[in-house]
PDB file of C-alpha atoms in Angstrom:
ATOM      1  CA  MET A   1      -3.036 -48.795  37.014  1.00 50.00           C
ATOM      2  CA  SER A   2       0.775 -47.822  36.224  1.00 49.00           C
ATOM      3  CA  ALA A   3       1.456 -46.727  33.109  1.00 43.00           C
ATOM      4  CA  HIS A   4       4.081 -49.989  33.127  1.00 46.00           C
ATOM      5  CA  ALA A   5       1.611 -52.277  33.551  1.00 55.00           C
ATOM      6  CA  GLU A   6       2.456 -54.072  30.434  1.00 72.00           C
ATOM      7  CA  ARG A   7       5.530 -55.203  31.449  1.00 89.00           C
ATOM      8  CA  THR A   8       6.156 -58.186  33.674  1.00 94.00           C
ATOM      9  CA  PHE A   9       6.867 -57.678  37.357  1.00 95.00           C
ATOM     10  CA  ALA A  10      10.128 -59.794  36.599  1.00 94.00           C
ATOM     11  CA  ASP A  11      11.412 -56.834  33.894  1.00 95.00           C
ATOM     12  CA  LEU A  12      10.704 -53.975  36.134  1.00 96.00           C
ATOM     13  CA  VAL A  13      11.987 -55.979  39.183  1.00 95.00           C
ATOM     14  CA  THR A  14      15.554 -55.400  37.247  1.00 93.00           C
ATOM     15  CA  ASP A  15      14.968 -51.903  35.877  1.00 92.00           C
ATOM     16  CA  GLU A  16      16.346 -48.947  37.278  1.00 92.00           C
ATOM     17  CA  ARG A  17      12.691 -47.423  38.175  1.00 94.00           C
ATOM     18  CA  GLU A  18      11.930 -47.026  41.993  1.00 97.00           C
ATOM     19  CA  LEU A  19       8.963 -48.987  42.558  1.00 98.00           C
ATOM     20  CA  LEU A  20       5.493 -48.556  44.184  1.00 98.00           C
ATOM     21  CA  LEU A  21       3.631 -51.382  45.360  1.00 98.00           C
ATOM     22  CA  PHE A  22       0.369 -51.898  47.507  1.00 97.00           C
ATOM     23  CA  ALA A  23      -0.183 -54.179  49.570  1.00 96.00           C
ATOM     24  CA  MET A  24      -4.061 -56.672  50.219  1.00 94.00           C
ATOM     25  CA  THR A  25      -5.078 -59.108  52.320  1.00 92.00           C
ATOM     26  CA  PRO A  26      -8.336 -61.291  50.447  1.00 94.00           C
ATOM     27  CA  PRO A  27     -11.823 -61.556  52.462  1.00 93.00           C
ATOM     28  CA  ARG A  28     -12.230 -64.222  55.020  1.00 93.00           C
ATOM     29  CA  ALA A  29     -12.453 -67.743  53.673  1.00 93.00           C
ATOM     30  CA  THR A  30     -15.920 -67.654  54.768  1.00 94.00           C
ATOM     31  CA  THR A  31     -17.208 -64.145  52.951  1.00 95.00           C
ATOM     32  CA  SER A  32     -20.036 -64.679  50.576  1.00 97.00           C
ATOM     33  CA  ALA A  33     -19.328 -64.397  46.708  1.00 97.00           C
ATOM     34  CA  GLU A  34     -21.323 -61.107  46.643  1.00 97.00           C
ATOM     35  CA  ARG A  35     -19.653 -59.653  49.574  1.00 96.00           C
ATOM     36  CA  ALA A  36     -16.114 -61.010  48.085  1.00 97.00           C
ATOM     37  CA  GLN A  37     -16.592 -59.458  44.543  1.00 97.00           C
ATOM     38  CA  GLU A  38     -18.028 -56.085  46.265  1.00 96.00           C
ATOM     39  CA  ILE A  39     -14.452 -56.134  48.129  1.00 94.00           C
ATOM     40  CA  ALA A  40     -12.599 -56.943  44.801  1.00 96.00           C
ATOM     41  CA  ASP A  41     -14.715 -53.809  43.302  1.00 96.00           C
ATOM     42  CA  ALA A  42     -13.606 -51.239  46.135  1.00 93.00           C
ATOM     43  CA  THR A  43     -10.053 -52.224  45.614  1.00 94.00           C
ATOM     44  CA  LEU A  44     -10.251 -51.880  41.930  1.00 96.00           C
ATOM     45  CA  THR A  45     -11.507 -48.474  42.231  1.00 95.00           C
ATOM     46  CA  ARG A  46      -8.681 -47.514  45.186  1.00 92.00           C
ATOM     47  CA  LEU A  47      -5.914 -48.574  42.751  1.00 94.00           C
ATOM     48  CA  ASP A  48      -7.493 -46.763  39.680  1.00 92.00           C
ATOM     49  CA  GLY A  49      -5.776 -43.368  41.080  1.00 85.00           C
ATOM     50  CA  LEU A  50      -2.520 -44.978  41.705  1.00 93.00           C
ATOM     51  CA  ASP A  51       0.599 -45.558  39.871  1.00 93.00           C
ATOM     52  CA  VAL A  52       1.259 -48.687  40.970  1.00 96.00           C
ATOM     53  CA  ASP A  53       3.786 -51.159  39.731  1.00 97.00           C
ATOM     54  CA  ALA A  54       2.150 -54.654  41.099  1.00 97.00           C
ATOM     55  CA  LEU A  55      -0.412 -55.675  43.665  1.00 97.00           C
ATOM     56  CA  ILE A  56       0.790 -57.595  46.499  1.00 97.00           C
ATOM     57  CA  LEU A  57      -1.992 -60.436  47.836  1.00 97.00           C
ATOM     58  CA  TYR A  58      -1.091 -61.791  51.349  1.00 95.00           C
ATOM     59  CA  ASP A  59      -1.403 -65.411  52.317  1.00 94.00           C
ATOM     60  CA  LEU A  60      -1.963 -65.317  56.104  1.00 84.00           C
ATOM     61  CA  ASP A  61      -1.245 -68.243  58.628  1.00 80.00           C
ATOM     62  CA  ASP A  62      -1.910 -68.578  62.223  1.00 65.00           C
ATOM     63  CA  GLU A  63       1.042 -67.088  63.885  1.00 59.00           C
ATOM     64  CA  SER A  64       0.113 -67.903  68.034  1.00 61.00           C
ATOM     65  CA  ASP A  65       3.208 -70.246  67.986  1.00 55.00           C
ATOM     66  CA  ARG A  66       5.496 -67.102  67.524  1.00 50.00           C
ATOM     67  CA  THR A  67       4.139 -66.142  70.946  1.00 60.00           C
ATOM     68  CA  ASP A  68       2.610 -66.245  74.015  1.00 60.00           C
ATOM     69  CA  ASP A  69       1.189 -62.857  74.189  1.00 68.00           C
ATOM     70  CA  ASP A  70      -2.539 -63.001  73.356  1.00 66.00           C
ATOM     71  CA  ARG A  71      -3.667 -61.800  69.691  1.00 65.00           C
ATOM     72  CA  PRO A  72      -5.277 -58.328  69.919  1.00 58.00           C
ATOM     73  CA  PHE A  73      -6.969 -59.821  66.361  1.00 59.00           C
ATOM     74  CA  PRO A  74      -8.275 -63.215  66.224  1.00 67.00           C
ATOM     75  CA  TYR A  75      -6.982 -64.875  63.297  1.00 62.00           C
ATOM     76  CA  LEU A  76      -9.741 -65.979  60.656  1.00 74.00           C
ATOM     77  CA  GLU A  77      -8.316 -68.258  57.658  1.00 88.00           C
ATOM     78  CA  THR A  78      -8.535 -65.830  54.298  1.00 92.00           C
ATOM     79  CA  MET A  79      -9.528 -67.068  50.912  1.00 95.00           C
ATOM     80  CA  ASP A  80      -6.759 -68.456  48.724  1.00 96.00           C
ATOM     81  CA  PRO A  81      -5.268 -64.850  47.207  1.00 96.00           C
ATOM     82  CA  ALA A  82      -4.544 -66.856  43.905  1.00 96.00           C
ATOM     83  CA  ASP A  83      -8.267 -67.742  43.881  1.00 96.00           C
ATOM     84  CA  PHE A  84      -9.264 -64.209  44.775  1.00 97.00           C
ATOM     85  CA  LEU A  85      -6.778 -63.298  42.129  1.00 97.00           C
ATOM     86  CA  SER A  86      -8.313 -65.092  39.187  1.00 96.00           C
ATOM     87  CA  GLY A  87     -11.916 -64.713  40.734  1.00 97.00           C
ATOM     88  CA  PRO A  88     -13.513 -61.240  42.438  1.00 97.00           C
ATOM     89  CA  LEU A  89     -10.165 -59.598  41.537  1.00 97.00           C
ATOM     90  CA  ALA A  90      -9.933 -60.826  37.845  1.00 96.00           C
ATOM     91  CA  GLY A  91     -10.658 -57.237  36.424  1.00 95.00           C
ATOM     92  CA  TRP A  92      -7.135 -56.517  37.762  1.00 96.00           C
ATOM     93  CA  GLY A  93      -4.608 -56.070  34.487  1.00 92.00           C
ATOM     94  CA  GLY A  94      -1.605 -55.172  36.488  1.00 95.00           C
ATOM     95  CA  ASN A  95       0.733 -57.411  37.818  1.00 96.00           C
ATOM     96  CA  ALA A  96       0.387 -59.064  40.905  1.00 96.00           C
ATOM     97  CA  ILE A  97       2.539 -61.080  43.405  1.00 97.00           C
ATOM     98  CA  VAL A  98       0.993 -63.761  45.246  1.00 97.00           C
ATOM     99  CA  TYR A  99       2.397 -64.918  48.711  1.00 97.00           C
ATOM    100  CA  ARG A 100       2.655 -68.417  49.422  1.00 96.00           C
ATOM    101  CA  CYS A 101       3.629 -69.754  53.348  1.00 94.00           C
ATOM    102  CA  VAL A 102       4.575 -73.005  52.391  1.00 95.00           C
ATOM    103  CA  GLY A 103       4.399 -74.393  55.051  1.00 94.00           C
ATOM    104  CA  LYS A 104       0.469 -74.979  54.665  1.00 93.00           C
ATOM    105  CA  TYR A 105       0.915 -76.392  51.679  1.00 95.00           C
ATOM    106  CA  ASP A 106       2.293 -80.068  49.965  1.00 96.00           C
ATOM    107  CA  GLU A 107       4.667 -80.118  47.323  1.00 97.00           C
ATOM    108  CA  ALA A 108       2.032 -81.380  44.735  1.00 97.00           C
ATOM    109  CA  GLN A 109      -0.058 -77.988  45.293  1.00 97.00           C
ATOM    110  CA  LEU A 110       2.880 -75.778  45.284  1.00 97.00           C
ATOM    111  CA  ARG A 111       4.187 -77.196  42.112  1.00 97.00           C
ATOM    112  CA  ASP A 112      -0.001 -76.537  41.117  1.00 97.00           C
ATOM    113  CA  PHE A 113       0.345 -72.685  41.805  1.00 97.00           C
ATOM    114  CA  LEU A 114       4.022 -72.800  40.455  1.00 97.00           C
ATOM    115  CA  THR A 115       2.710 -74.177  36.880  1.00 97.00           C
ATOM    116  CA  SER A 116      -0.461 -72.251  36.699  1.00 95.00           C
ATOM    117  CA  ARG A 117       1.340 -68.802  36.849  1.00 94.00           C
ATOM    118  CA  ARG A 118       2.007 -66.798  34.093  1.00 91.00           C
ATOM    119  CA  GLN A 119       5.625 -65.705  32.210  1.00 91.00           C
ATOM    120  CA  GLY A 120       6.962 -63.383  34.094  1.00 89.00           C
ATOM    121  CA  ASP A 121       4.558 -63.384  37.357  1.00 93.00           C
ATOM    122  CA  ALA A 122       6.306 -62.805  41.168  1.00 97.00           C
ATOM    123  CA  THR A 123       5.450 -64.810  43.978  1.00 98.00           C
ATOM    124  CA  VAL A 124       7.050 -64.812  47.576  1.00 97.00           C
ATOM    125  CA  PHE A 125       7.854 -67.622  49.338  1.00 96.00           C
ATOM    126  CA  VAL A 126       7.733 -67.004  53.516  1.00 94.00           C
ATOM    127  CA  GLY A 127       8.435 -69.796  55.852  1.00 90.00           C
ATOM    128  CA  ALA A 128       7.254 -71.220  59.231  1.00 82.00           C
ATOM    129  CA  SER A 129       6.963 -69.117  61.698  1.00 69.00           C
ATOM    130  CA  SER A 130       8.698 -70.598  64.401  1.00 71.00           C
ATOM    131  CA  SER A 131      10.859 -73.566  63.892  1.00 72.00           C
ATOM    132  CA  ASP A 132       8.575 -75.691  65.945  1.00 75.00           C
ATOM    133  CA  LYS A 133       5.935 -75.508  63.852  1.00 81.00           C
ATOM    134  CA  PRO A 134       4.840 -78.527  61.850  1.00 86.00           C
ATOM    135  CA  VAL A 135       5.144 -77.972  58.060  1.00 92.00           C
ATOM    136  CA  ARG A 136       3.777 -79.740  54.581  1.00 94.00           C
ATOM    137  CA  THR A 137       7.068 -78.479  52.404  1.00 96.00           C
ATOM    138  CA  SER A 138       9.979 -76.343  54.382  1.00 95.00           C
ATOM    139  CA  LEU A 139      11.037 -73.155  52.726  1.00 95.00           C
ATOM    140  CA  PRO A 140      14.457 -74.325  51.261  1.00 95.00           C
ATOM    141  CA  ARG A 141      12.209 -77.663  49.656  1.00 96.00           C
ATOM    142  CA  ALA A 142       9.684 -74.978  48.133  1.00 96.00           C
ATOM    143  CA  VAL A 143      12.785 -73.003  46.616  1.00 96.00           C
ATOM    144  CA  ASP A 144      13.790 -75.983  44.749  1.00 96.00           C
ATOM    145  CA  LEU A 145      10.287 -76.427  43.616  1.00 97.00           C
ATOM    146  CA  ALA A 146      10.645 -72.663  42.414  1.00 96.00           C
ATOM    147  CA  ALA A 147      13.590 -73.589  40.523  1.00 95.00           C
ATOM    148  CA  GLU A 148      12.028 -75.505  38.371  1.00 95.00           C
ATOM    149  CA  HIS A 149       9.488 -72.856  37.100  1.00 96.00           C
ATOM    150  CA  GLU A 150      11.735 -70.501  35.846  1.00 94.00           C
ATOM    151  CA  HIS A 151       8.939 -68.529  34.142  1.00 95.00           C
ATOM    152  CA  VAL A 152       8.346 -67.287  37.820  1.00 97.00           C
ATOM    153  CA  THR A 153       9.847 -64.751  39.653  1.00 97.00           C
ATOM    154  CA  LEU A 154      10.749 -65.673  43.414  1.00 98.00           C
ATOM    155  CA  GLY A 155      11.123 -63.250  45.943  1.00 97.00           C
ATOM    156  CA  GLY A 156      11.706 -63.383  49.374  1.00 96.00           C
ATOM    157  CA  VAL A 157      11.172 -61.733  52.818  1.00 96.00           C
ATOM    158  CA  VAL A 158      13.666 -59.333  54.573  1.00 97.00           C
ATOM    159  CA  ILE A 159      13.281 -58.770  58.590  1.00 95.00           C
ATOM    160  CA  PRO A 160      15.143 -55.641  59.683  1.00 94.00           C
ATOM    161  CA  GLU A 161      14.243 -56.747  63.552  1.00 92.00           C
ATOM    162  CA  ARG A 162      15.948 -60.198  63.148  1.00 91.00           C
ATOM    163  CA  HIS A 163      19.043 -58.298  61.867  1.00 94.00           C
ATOM    164  CA  ALA A 164      18.912 -56.194  64.955  1.00 92.00           C
ATOM    165  CA  ARG A 165      19.105 -59.394  66.899  1.00 92.00           C
ATOM    166  CA  THR A 166      21.439 -61.386  64.855  1.00 94.00           C
ATOM    167  CA  THR A 167      23.472 -58.901  62.543  1.00 94.00           C
ATOM    168  CA  ALA A 168      23.209 -61.747  59.906  1.00 96.00           C
ATOM    169  CA  GLU A 169      19.812 -61.097  57.475  1.00 96.00           C
ATOM    170  CA  HIS A 170      22.443 -59.723  55.254  1.00 97.00           C
ATOM    171  CA  GLU A 171      23.828 -62.628  54.531  1.00 97.00           C
ATOM    172  CA  ARG A 172      20.037 -64.646  54.719  1.00 96.00           C
ATOM    173  CA  LEU A 173      19.512 -62.308  51.778  1.00 97.00           C
ATOM    174  CA  LEU A 174      22.816 -63.210  49.739  1.00 98.00           C
ATOM    175  CA  ARG A 175      22.114 -66.971  50.491  1.00 97.00           C
ATOM    176  CA  LYS A 176      18.159 -66.727  49.162  1.00 96.00           C
ATOM    177  CA  GLN A 177      19.686 -64.242  46.073  1.00 97.00           C
ATOM    178  CA  GLU A 178      22.366 -67.320  45.531  1.00 96.00           C
ATOM    179  CA  SER A 179      19.116 -69.610  45.483  1.00 94.00           C
ATOM    180  CA  GLY A 180      17.169 -67.441  42.858  1.00 95.00           C
ATOM    181  CA  ALA A 181      14.959 -64.637  44.570  1.00 97.00           C
ATOM    182  CA  ALA A 182      15.474 -61.647  42.817  1.00 97.00           C
ATOM    183  CA  PHE A 183      13.716 -59.595  45.767  1.00 98.00           C
ATOM    184  CA  PHE A 184      12.930 -58.908  49.122  1.00 98.00           C
ATOM    185  CA  VAL A 185       9.697 -57.677  50.752  1.00 98.00           C
ATOM    186  CA  SER A 186      10.262 -56.501  54.078  1.00 97.00           C
ATOM    187  CA  GLN A 187       7.414 -56.706  57.133  1.00 93.00           C
ATOM    188  CA  VAL A 188       6.221 -53.280  58.440  1.00 94.00           C
ATOM    189  CA  VAL A 189       8.898 -50.536  59.225  1.00 96.00           C
ATOM    190  CA  TYR A 190       8.316 -48.623  61.920  1.00 95.00           C
ATOM    191  CA  ASP A 191      12.483 -48.365  62.838  1.00 95.00           C
ATOM    192  CA  THR A 192      13.891 -46.789  60.272  1.00 96.00           C
ATOM    193  CA  GLY A 193      17.565 -47.309  61.473  1.00 96.00           C
ATOM    194  CA  GLU A 194      17.143 -51.352  62.122  1.00 96.00           C
ATOM    195  CA  ALA A 195      16.006 -51.060  58.125  1.00 97.00           C
ATOM    196  CA  LYS A 196      19.008 -48.906  57.102  1.00 98.00           C
ATOM    197  CA  ASN A 197      21.588 -51.084  59.497  1.00 97.00           C
ATOM    198  CA  THR A 198      20.660 -53.942  57.016  1.00 98.00           C
ATOM    199  CA  ILE A 199      20.534 -52.094  53.934  1.00 98.00           C
ATOM    200  CA  SER A 200      24.235 -51.242  54.622  1.00 98.00           C
ATOM    201  CA  ASP A 201      25.645 -54.574  55.820  1.00 98.00           C
ATOM    202  CA  TYR A 202      23.709 -55.882  52.787  1.00 98.00           C
ATOM    203  CA  ALA A 203      24.979 -53.460  50.328  1.00 98.00           C
ATOM    204  CA  TYR A 204      28.820 -53.514  50.969  1.00 98.00           C
ATOM    205  CA  ALA A 205      28.583 -57.610  51.259  1.00 98.00           C
ATOM    206  CA  CYS A 206      27.540 -57.411  47.611  1.00 98.00           C
ATOM    207  CA  ALA A 207      29.898 -55.310  46.662  1.00 98.00           C
ATOM    208  CA  GLU A 208      32.685 -57.053  47.969  1.00 98.00           C
ATOM    209  CA  ARG A 209      31.364 -60.230  46.256  1.00 97.00           C
ATOM    210  CA  GLY A 210      31.065 -58.087  43.104  1.00 98.00           C
ATOM    211  CA  ILE A 211      27.376 -58.568  42.674  1.00 97.00           C
ATOM    212  CA  ARG A 212      24.444 -56.410  42.582  1.00 97.00           C
ATOM    213  CA  PRO A 213      21.981 -56.139  45.276  1.00 98.00           C
ATOM    214  CA  ALA A 214      18.555 -57.830  44.609  1.00 98.00           C
ATOM    215  CA  ARG A 215      15.611 -55.472  44.774  1.00 98.00           C
ATOM    216  CA  LEU A 216      14.921 -54.183  48.823  1.00 98.00           C
ATOM    217  CA  ILE A 217      11.041 -53.117  48.741  1.00 98.00           C
ATOM    218  CA  PHE A 218       9.970 -51.797  52.496  1.00 98.00           C
ATOM    219  CA  THR A 219       6.604 -52.295  53.776  1.00 97.00           C
ATOM    220  CA  LEU A 220       4.755 -49.023  55.114  1.00 97.00           C
ATOM    221  CA  SER A 221       1.713 -49.498  57.130  1.00 94.00           C
ATOM    222  CA  LEU A 222      -0.357 -46.478  59.155  1.00 93.00           C
ATOM    223  CA  CYS A 223      -1.323 -46.753  62.560  1.00 91.00           C
ATOM    224  CA  GLY A 224      -4.645 -45.288  63.301  1.00 88.00           C
ATOM    225  CA  SER A 225      -5.579 -46.607  66.552  1.00 87.00           C
ATOM    226  CA  GLU A 226      -3.380 -48.231  70.198  1.00 88.00           C
ATOM    227  CA  LYS A 227      -5.261 -51.586  69.148  1.00 87.00           C
ATOM    228  CA  THR A 228      -3.375 -51.130  65.477  1.00 87.00           C
ATOM    229  CA  LEU A 229      -0.341 -50.438  66.763  1.00 90.00           C
ATOM    230  CA  ASP A 230      -0.820 -53.516  69.496  1.00 88.00           C
ATOM    231  CA  PHE A 231      -1.313 -55.527  66.104  1.00 86.00           C
ATOM    232  CA  LEU A 232       2.026 -54.123  64.858  1.00 88.00           C
ATOM    233  CA  GLU A 233       3.691 -55.314  67.746  1.00 87.00           C
ATOM    234  CA  TRP A 234       2.379 -58.590  67.920  1.00 84.00           C
ATOM    235  CA  LEU A 235       3.414 -59.403  64.422  1.00 83.00           C
ATOM    236  CA  GLY A 236       7.228 -58.521  65.310  1.00 86.00           C
ATOM    237  CA  VAL A 237       7.628 -55.010  64.119  1.00 90.00           C
ATOM    238  CA  ASP A 238       9.823 -53.209  66.301  1.00 92.00           C
ATOM    239  CA  VAL A 239       8.159 -49.249  67.368  1.00 92.00           C
ATOM    240  CA  PRO A 240      11.038 -47.448  68.733  1.00 93.00           C
ATOM    241  CA  ARG A 241       9.872 -46.151  71.965  1.00 93.00           C
ATOM    242  CA  TRP A 242       9.522 -42.757  71.069  1.00 93.00           C
ATOM    243  CA  VAL A 243       7.580 -43.554  68.143  1.00 93.00           C
ATOM    244  CA  GLY A 244       5.139 -45.677  70.362  1.00 93.00           C
ATOM    245  CA  ASN A 245       4.762 -42.902  72.950  1.00 93.00           C
ATOM    246  CA  GLU A 246       3.974 -40.057  70.171  1.00 93.00           C
ATOM    247  CA  LEU A 247       1.368 -42.293  68.476  1.00 93.00           C
ATOM    248  CA  ARG A 248      -0.274 -43.448  71.967  1.00 92.00           C
ATOM    249  CA  ARG A 249      -0.581 -39.933  72.950  1.00 92.00           C
ATOM    250  CA  SER A 250      -1.309 -37.966  70.015  1.00 93.00           C
ATOM    251  CA  HIS A 251      -4.685 -36.463  69.219  1.00 92.00           C
ATOM    252  CA  ASP A 252      -4.547 -37.607  65.756  1.00 93.00           C
ATOM    253  CA  THR A 253      -2.688 -41.078  65.851  1.00 93.00           C
ATOM    254  CA  LEU A 254      -3.759 -41.996  62.446  1.00 93.00           C
ATOM    255  CA  GLU A 255      -2.108 -38.377  61.429  1.00 93.00           C
ATOM    256  CA  ALA A 256       1.413 -38.608  63.501  1.00 93.00           C
ATOM    257  CA  SER A 257       1.346 -42.224  61.990  1.00 94.00           C
ATOM    258  CA  TYR A 258       0.934 -40.800  58.551  1.00 94.00           C
ATOM    259  CA  GLU A 259       3.425 -38.397  58.939  1.00 95.00           C
ATOM    260  CA  HIS A 260       6.303 -41.212  60.243  1.00 95.00           C
ATOM    261  CA  CYS A 261       5.740 -43.367  57.428  1.00 95.00           C
ATOM    262  CA  LEU A 262       6.002 -40.433  55.121  1.00 96.00           C
ATOM    263  CA  ALA A 263       9.257 -39.446  57.047  1.00 95.00           C
ATOM    264  CA  ALA A 264      10.419 -43.047  56.580  1.00 97.00           C
ATOM    265  CA  ALA A 265       9.879 -43.300  53.059  1.00 97.00           C
ATOM    266  CA  HIS A 266      12.016 -39.966  52.341  1.00 97.00           C
ATOM    267  CA  GLU A 267      14.733 -41.264  54.451  1.00 97.00           C
ATOM    268  CA  LEU A 268      15.487 -44.971  53.219  1.00 98.00           C
ATOM    269  CA  ALA A 269      14.570 -43.412  49.594  1.00 98.00           C
ATOM    270  CA  ARG A 270      17.592 -41.143  50.002  1.00 97.00           C
ATOM    271  CA  PHE A 271      19.976 -43.976  51.611  1.00 98.00           C
ATOM    272  CA  CYS A 272      19.163 -46.507  49.270  1.00 98.00           C
ATOM    273  CA  ARG A 273      19.725 -43.793  46.645  1.00 98.00           C
ATOM    274  CA  TYR A 274      23.103 -43.130  47.962  1.00 97.00           C
ATOM    275  CA  LEU A 275      24.347 -46.578  48.264  1.00 97.00           C
ATOM    276  CA  ASP A 276      23.220 -47.209  44.987  1.00 97.00           C
ATOM    277  CA  VAL A 277      20.416 -50.024  46.125  1.00 98.00           C
ATOM    278  CA  PRO A 278      17.420 -51.153  44.006  1.00 98.00           C
ATOM    279  CA  PHE A 279      14.441 -50.058  46.044  1.00 98.00           C
ATOM    280  CA  GLY A 280      10.449 -49.910  46.169  1.00 98.00           C
ATOM    281  CA  PHE A 281       7.986 -49.229  48.860  1.00 98.00           C
ATOM    282  CA  ASN A 282       5.087 -51.927  49.432  1.00 98.00           C
ATOM    283  CA  ILE A 283       1.806 -49.492  50.854  1.00 97.00           C
ATOM    284  CA  GLU A 284      -0.513 -51.932  53.117  1.00 93.00           C
ATOM    285  CA  SER A 285      -2.988 -51.437  55.831  1.00 85.00           C
ATOM    286  CA  VAL A 286      -3.182 -54.018  58.902  1.00 78.00           C
ATOM    287  CA  SER A 287      -6.503 -52.532  59.981  1.00 77.00           C
ATOM    288  CA  THR A 288      -9.494 -52.899  58.562  1.00 76.00           C
ATOM    289  CA  ARG A 289     -10.932 -50.000  59.160  1.00 81.00           C
ATOM    290  CA  ARG A 290     -12.602 -48.063  56.301  1.00 84.00           C
ATOM    291  CA  VAL A 291     -10.583 -44.676  57.462  1.00 87.00           C
ATOM    292  CA  GLU A 292      -7.399 -46.488  57.610  1.00 88.00           C
ATOM    293  CA  ILE A 293      -7.165 -48.168  54.510  1.00 88.00           C
ATOM    294  CA  ASP A 294      -8.263 -45.028  52.755  1.00 89.00           C
ATOM    295  CA  ALA A 295      -5.352 -42.906  54.271  1.00 93.00           C
ATOM    296  CA  THR A 296      -3.691 -46.161  52.924  1.00 94.00           C
ATOM    297  CA  VAL A 297      -4.327 -45.046  49.578  1.00 94.00           C
ATOM    298  CA  GLN A 298      -3.538 -41.189  50.141  1.00 94.00           C
ATOM    299  CA  LEU A 299       0.108 -42.243  51.330  1.00 96.00           C
ATOM    300  CA  ALA A 300       0.225 -43.982  47.977  1.00 96.00           C
ATOM    301  CA  GLN A 301       0.137 -41.127  46.483  1.00 96.00           C
ATOM    302  CA  ASP A 302       2.518 -39.446  48.465  1.00 97.00           C
ATOM    303  CA  VAL A 303       4.957 -42.361  48.464  1.00 97.00           C
ATOM    304  CA  ALA A 304       5.059 -41.945  44.565  1.00 97.00           C
ATOM    305  CA  ARG A 305       5.764 -38.274  44.788  1.00 96.00           C
ATOM    306  CA  VAL A 306       8.554 -39.351  46.957  1.00 97.00           C
ATOM    307  CA  LEU A 307       9.430 -41.666  44.025  1.00 97.00           C
ATOM    308  CA  GLY A 308       9.668 -38.628  41.512  1.00 94.00           C
ATOM    309  CA  ARG A 309       6.356 -39.716  39.963  1.00 88.00           C
ATOM    310  CA  GLY A 310       3.761 -37.404  38.208  1.00 63.00           C
ATOM    311  CA  THR A 311       3.391 -34.986  35.879  1.00 46.00           C
ATOM    312  CA  GLY A 312       5.146 -31.635  35.053  1.00 41.00           C
ATOM    313  CA  ASP A 313       6.659 -29.975  38.215  1.00 45.00           C
ATOM    314  CA  GLU A 314       6.383 -33.542  39.493  1.00 47.00           C
ATOM    315  CA  ALA A 315       7.582 -35.531  36.705  1.00 45.00           C
ATOM    316  CA  GLU A 316       9.844 -38.825  37.302  1.00 46.00           C
ATOM    317  CA  VAL A 317      13.793 -37.884  37.601  1.00 45.00           C
ATOM    318  CA  PRO A 318      16.572 -40.724  36.670  1.00 47.00           C
ATOM    319  CA  PRO A 319      17.441 -41.887  40.036  1.00 46.00           C
ATOM    320  CA  GLN A 320      20.972 -41.017  39.462  1.00 44.00           C
ATOM    321  CA  GLU A 321      20.279 -37.104  39.003  1.00 45.00           C
ATOM    322  CA  ARG A 322      18.988 -37.362  42.283  1.00 53.00           C
ATOM    323  CA  GLN A 323      21.240 -39.778  44.243  1.00 57.00           C
ATOM    324  CA  PRO A 324      22.848 -38.310  47.276  1.00 58.00           C
ATOM    325  CA  GLN A 325      26.725 -37.396  47.803  1.00 55.00           C
ATOM    326  CA  SER A 326      26.939 -39.000  51.057  1.00 44.00           C
ATOM    327  CA  ALA A 327      24.934 -41.076  53.818  1.00 47.00           C
ATOM    328  CA  PHE A 328      24.226 -38.245  56.042  1.00 42.00           C
ATOM    329  CA  GLY A 329      23.542 -35.579  53.247  1.00 44.00           C
ATOM    330  CA  ALA A 330      19.646 -33.981  52.470  1.00 38.00           C
TER     331      ALA A 330
END
C-alpha cells in the first residue's frame, strides 16, 4: 500500500505527485460469498506489494448498443463496486475510486451513494454508451447531484479515440472541469499519438484560459491473447495497425504487449512533464486469466519506476528536476 495512503485522493489529485492507480472489476453478481472473499483476499495480496495511490473499482454496463459487432466475451452483471468495497474488500485501507454508470441508477440511488462516501473519497461518473440508450439519470443531472455533495471528489472519462474523430475532446474536458471534475481517467491507451493530441490540445486550451489542467490518468492494460485484443477493439480502443500486427504475430503476445505498455508509459510521462500537465497511470487487466492479471501487477511495479518511485537509486525525484525541455527530446 502507498505510503501516501493516509492522505485522501482529494488531496493527492491536486498534489505534484505523479499518481499510480490499480483497477479491478468486481466479481460476477452470481458469485458466492465465499468465492467473492477469495477474490478480494487475492486482490489485497497483489496490492500489498504495490505503491498505489488508489484502487479503482469499475461499474460495468451492457454496451452492446454501441456497436453491431459481436462481443468477444459475454456481458455478465457484476457485484455493485461500492458493496464489494465495503464487504469482501473491507480490508483495503487505501483510497478507492468507485465508478458509477449513472444511467443504471435513479436519482435517489445516486444520492444515497454520494451520501455514503467518506470525506475526500472519489467517484467517476460514466454516461450512456450511446445516445439511443434509455437511462434513469442523465450524466449532466448526475453531475448536478454530485455538486450537492462537495465532500466527494468527482472524476470523468477522457477518450482519445473520440478526440481523433471530433478534435473536440479537450473542449469536453474543459466543460466537465468547469462543472467540478477534478480528474479524468482514460479508457485503455494503445495509440499514444491520439493520447498526445488530446493532452496537447487540452494543455494549450487551459493555458489560453489561464487555468490549471485537471489531472489526466492514462489506463494501461495488457493483452495476452488475440481474444483479449479483439475485446479491447470491441470496447472501442484504437490499436494502431502496426501494434496489432506485432501482437497477433508475436510468439509471446503478453510479452510484446508488456513492452508496448511500458514504452507508452515512458512516452506519455515525458510528454505530460514537458507540458506541465498533472498526470498518472491506471493499471488494469480486461482479462480474467491469471497469467495476465499477474503480469499486470509486474507492470504496475515497472510503471512505478517510470514515476521515480522506489528506494536508493530509484528514489522519487521531484517532477521539476526531470521535466524535458522540448516535446521531442528524451
